[in-house]
Amino acid sequence: MTQGIDVLLKEQRVFPPPKEISEKAYIKSMAEYEAMYKRSVEDPEGFWAEVAEQNITWYKKWDKVLDYDFEKPYIKWFINGKLNASYNCLDRNLDSLRNKAALVWEADDGEVRTYTYWQLYREVNRFANVLKKLGIKKGDRVAVYLPMIPELPITMLACARIGAIHSVVFAGFSAQSLRDRINDCGAKLLITANQGVRGGRIVPLKANADQALEGTPSIEKVVVVKRTPNFVDMDPQRDFWWHDLINDPEISNYCEPEVMDAEDPLFILYTSGSTGKPKGVLHTTGGYMVYVNVTFKWVFDYKPEETFFCTADIGWVTGHSYIVYGPLSAGATSLMFEGVPTYPNPGRFWEIVEKHRVNIFYTAPTAIRALMREGEQWPYKYDLSSLRILGTVGEPINPEAWMWYYKHVGRERCPIVDTWWQTETGGFMITPLPGAMTLKPGSATRPFFGVVPRVLKEDGSPAGVNEGGYLVIEKPWPGMLRGTWGDPENKRIKEVYFSRFPGKYFTGDGARVDEDGDYWLMGRIDDVINVSGHRIGTAEVESALVAHPAVAEAAVVGFPHDIKGEGIYVYVVLKEGYEPSRDLEKLLISHIRHMIGPIATPDKIQFAGGLPKTRSGKIMRRILRKIASGAIEDLGDTSTLADPSVVEELVTGRK
Ligand code: ATP
Ligand code: MG
């Protein structure tokens, strides 16, 4: 019995950085990366002081760069430094970028609204004054339940401007989920919309909010954006229209930014809930701003005049860090999209790329797989020649999905940055730098500057080359979580992140490092399957399945097995034009045996119409595990599930 995770698949394809990208990149070569990386881990305080000075504007410099103890744990960066996040995203850009587009918004129906830095600055200032008028002060929590409309980043920046802590709740969540999140942080104010619009459908946000607010004693007032012309109930004592408040002639155009300590909270945000109950992660101001700013610039190699399109919802950390705080603090043009990739047709993303001449495009494996399923003709209907760099985040990307993205979207010109990170990490942790790294489909390549990852075996000893194990981070980085709300002594984070391997941050993910020092994420530790003493990660078996032409998506879980301990249960979603059959099942089994070996032979294959996913689009294997083992009465926390009807279908079709 091995102590780590067995390595089943080895990807051999390599893609060196294109010369035209390297020549102009911030980090131009592996040698440059290695030298900077070495410095960043040998002298983290010197390295980060320089980055913080060059990239962020401070009212007052820090006394000390870093103070931490991973045993307790506590983490402090830029001690006694003073700054304001909204100032860094707006005010300081006005001199040179006043008339540059800060936000380009494309609505579900194709309408476009553009905010220059000046216009965004003005809106944020006015709304910050509205917040003050509503009684919001530094340190108060503001819950935000808004769809992907410009008022969402405006609200976040207005909160940051006055030192209020925002807690954004994804607009696809139910009333109950919203209520729990409001109560967890004791928010005084809720910002929502009458309705949302997504994929041609109406989302009843205000009605959900009303239901949530039946059990939220802390909420005093509600601000409602009028996204659609439709009528909704308004409580005259409690509810106010955004447009009435912001157009009030008494509201002034300028709001002095609050001087925030580097360690003052910036926001609270819940994790996606893939592994269980979501965790309310707390990020502070200084370290987070430094980290998202510089990861954005260097990893996407952002150049002035480029348009950056991140398809994530701002309700997730990806949107916080790489639609709002990273790009805007870097003076970028950030495109936000209200809709979904398949509406009105599966060419929507590419239509947006063509229409706005997008240069950098960042999405998730779930979206790529969904678009692959629709066929490669879609990206060819549009002019994608503006694209320079592509990115992915959220799950391990199956090498075949990577290749599809590389070929049909990037036309073999654009490096793909496969960014591994978490809500808790604030920004990218393991990621290619597009001008320096040689890419391998499915590998997130190397740690970002200052990040010290290790792969450990069960007993805490280091795993060898190409040995799968537990991914931990040994040293603090500026963007890391400081705790969770309501737990000032950090008991909760100690238990969740710092106990499995004392003194180290445990990520919950499995990984291996190959002979070149590149990292490969192997899926979640909770999802590892133990077959006759072999510990199998989910990512590789799923990737092998997705490499078969009939398979659009696959999920692999274990189930109790008399002889092997655990058997392998496979859920398969087929591509358009393929039908489930006993023959196809046999074909897939022999395909796996051929690609991986007999050890990964599936015991059961279930064809499915869809897989259970979090609302951020990740496969929820814990639910699939329950279904496979027959424990269908107790599915655990399903509040973060995107489409409950998928589960019913899977239960009915259980093998
Ligand atoms: P919860 O912590 O509530 O279970 P979650 O982990 O899905 O939810 P997020 O913080 O949104 O919440 O996701 C982070 C996780 O997503 C990582 O731990 C990892 O499992 C996965 N992930 C993100 N990016 C990548 C990537 N590029 N490659 C592989 N896995 C990734
Ligand atoms: Mg997690």
Coordinates of C-alpha atoms and ligand atoms in Angstrom, one line a residue, residues 269-279 281 316-318 362 365 392-397 417-425 430-431 442-444 471 496-497 505 507-510 520-527 539 614 616 618-622 640, ligand 1:
L269 CA -16.7 35.5 0.7
Y270 CA -18.0 32.0 0.9
T271 CA -16.2 29.1 -0.9
S272 CA -18.0 27.2 -3.6
G273 CA -19.2 24.3 -1.4
S274 CA -17.7 21.4 -3.4
T275 CA -16.7 19.4 -0.4
G276 CA -19.3 20.3 2.1
K277 CA -20.6 23.4 4.0
P278 CA -19.1 26.6 2.4
K279 CA -16.6 28.5 4.5
V281 CA -13.4 33.4 4.1
W316 CA -17.1 33.9 -6.7
V317 CA -13.6 34.8 -5.8
T318 CA -12.5 34.7 -9.4
Y362 CA -10.3 33.6 -18.8
P365 CA -13.1 23.8 -17.6
T392 CA -8.6 28.5 -17.0
V393 CA -9.6 28.0 -13.4
G394 CA -11.9 26.0 -11.1
E395 CA -11.1 22.4 -11.7
P396 CA -8.3 20.3 -13.1
I397 CA -8.6 20.8 -16.8
V417 CA -2.5 29.8 -18.2
D418 CA -4.0 27.1 -16.0
T419 CA -4.3 28.9 -12.7
W420 CA -4.6 26.8 -9.6
W421 CA -5.9 28.8 -6.6
Q422 CA -8.7 28.9 -4.1
T423 CA -11.1 31.4 -2.4
E424 CA -8.8 31.2 0.6
T425 CA -5.7 32.1 -1.4
I430 CA 0.4 27.7 -9.1
T431 CA 0.3 29.1 -12.6
G442 CA -3.3 19.6 -17.6
S443 CA -0.4 21.0 -15.6
A444 CA -0.6 24.3 -13.7
L471 CA -0.6 19.7 -1.6
V496 CA -9.7 23.3 8.7
Y497 CA -6.4 24.4 7.2
Y505 CA -1.5 25.4 5.1
T507 CA -5.1 22.9 0.5
G508 CA -7.4 19.9 0.5
D509 CA -6.1 19.0 -3.0
G510 CA -3.9 16.2 -4.3
W520 CA -0.2 18.5 -11.7
L521 CA -3.4 18.8 -9.7
M522 CA -5.0 15.4 -9.1
G523 CA -8.4 16.3 -7.6
R524 CA -9.5 16.6 -4.1
I525 CA -8.1 14.5 -1.3
D526 CA -11.7 13.8 -0.1
D527 CA -12.4 12.2 -3.4
A539 CA -8.7 13.8 -12.2
T614 CA -21.8 23.6 -7.6
S616 CA -19.8 27.9 -9.8
K618 CA -17.6 22.3 -10.3
I619 CA -18.5 18.6 -10.2
M620 CA -19.8 17.7 -6.7
R621 CA -18.3 14.2 -6.3
R622 CA -19.5 13.9 -2.7
T640 CA -24.8 24.9 -3.2
Ligands
ATP1 P1 -15.3 24.2 -0.8 O1 -14.0 24.6 -0.3 O2 -16.5 24.9 -0.2 O3 -15.5 22.7 -0.9 P2 -14.3 24.8 -3.5 O4 -13.0 24.3 -3.0 O5 -14.8 24.3 -4.8 O6 -15.4 24.7 -2.4 P3 -13.2 27.3 -4.4 O7 -12.4 28.1 -3.5 O8 -14.1 28.1 -5.4 O9 -14.2 26.4 -3.6 O10 -12.3 26.4 -5.3 C1 -11.0 26.1 -5.0 C2 -10.7 24.7 -5.5 O11 -11.0 24.5 -6.9 C3 -9.3 24.2 -5.4 O12 -9.0 23.7 -4.1 C4 -9.2 23.1 -6.4 O13 -9.8 21.9 -5.9 C5 -10.1 23.6 -7.5 N1 -9.3 24.3 -8.6 C6 -9.3 25.6 -8.8 N2 -8.5 25.9 -9.9 C7 -7.9 24.8 -10.3 C8 -7.0 24.4 -11.3 N3 -6.5 25.3 -12.2 N4 -6.6 23.1 -11.4 C9 -7.1 22.2 -10.6 N5 -8.0 22.5 -9.6 C10 -8.4 23.7 -9.4

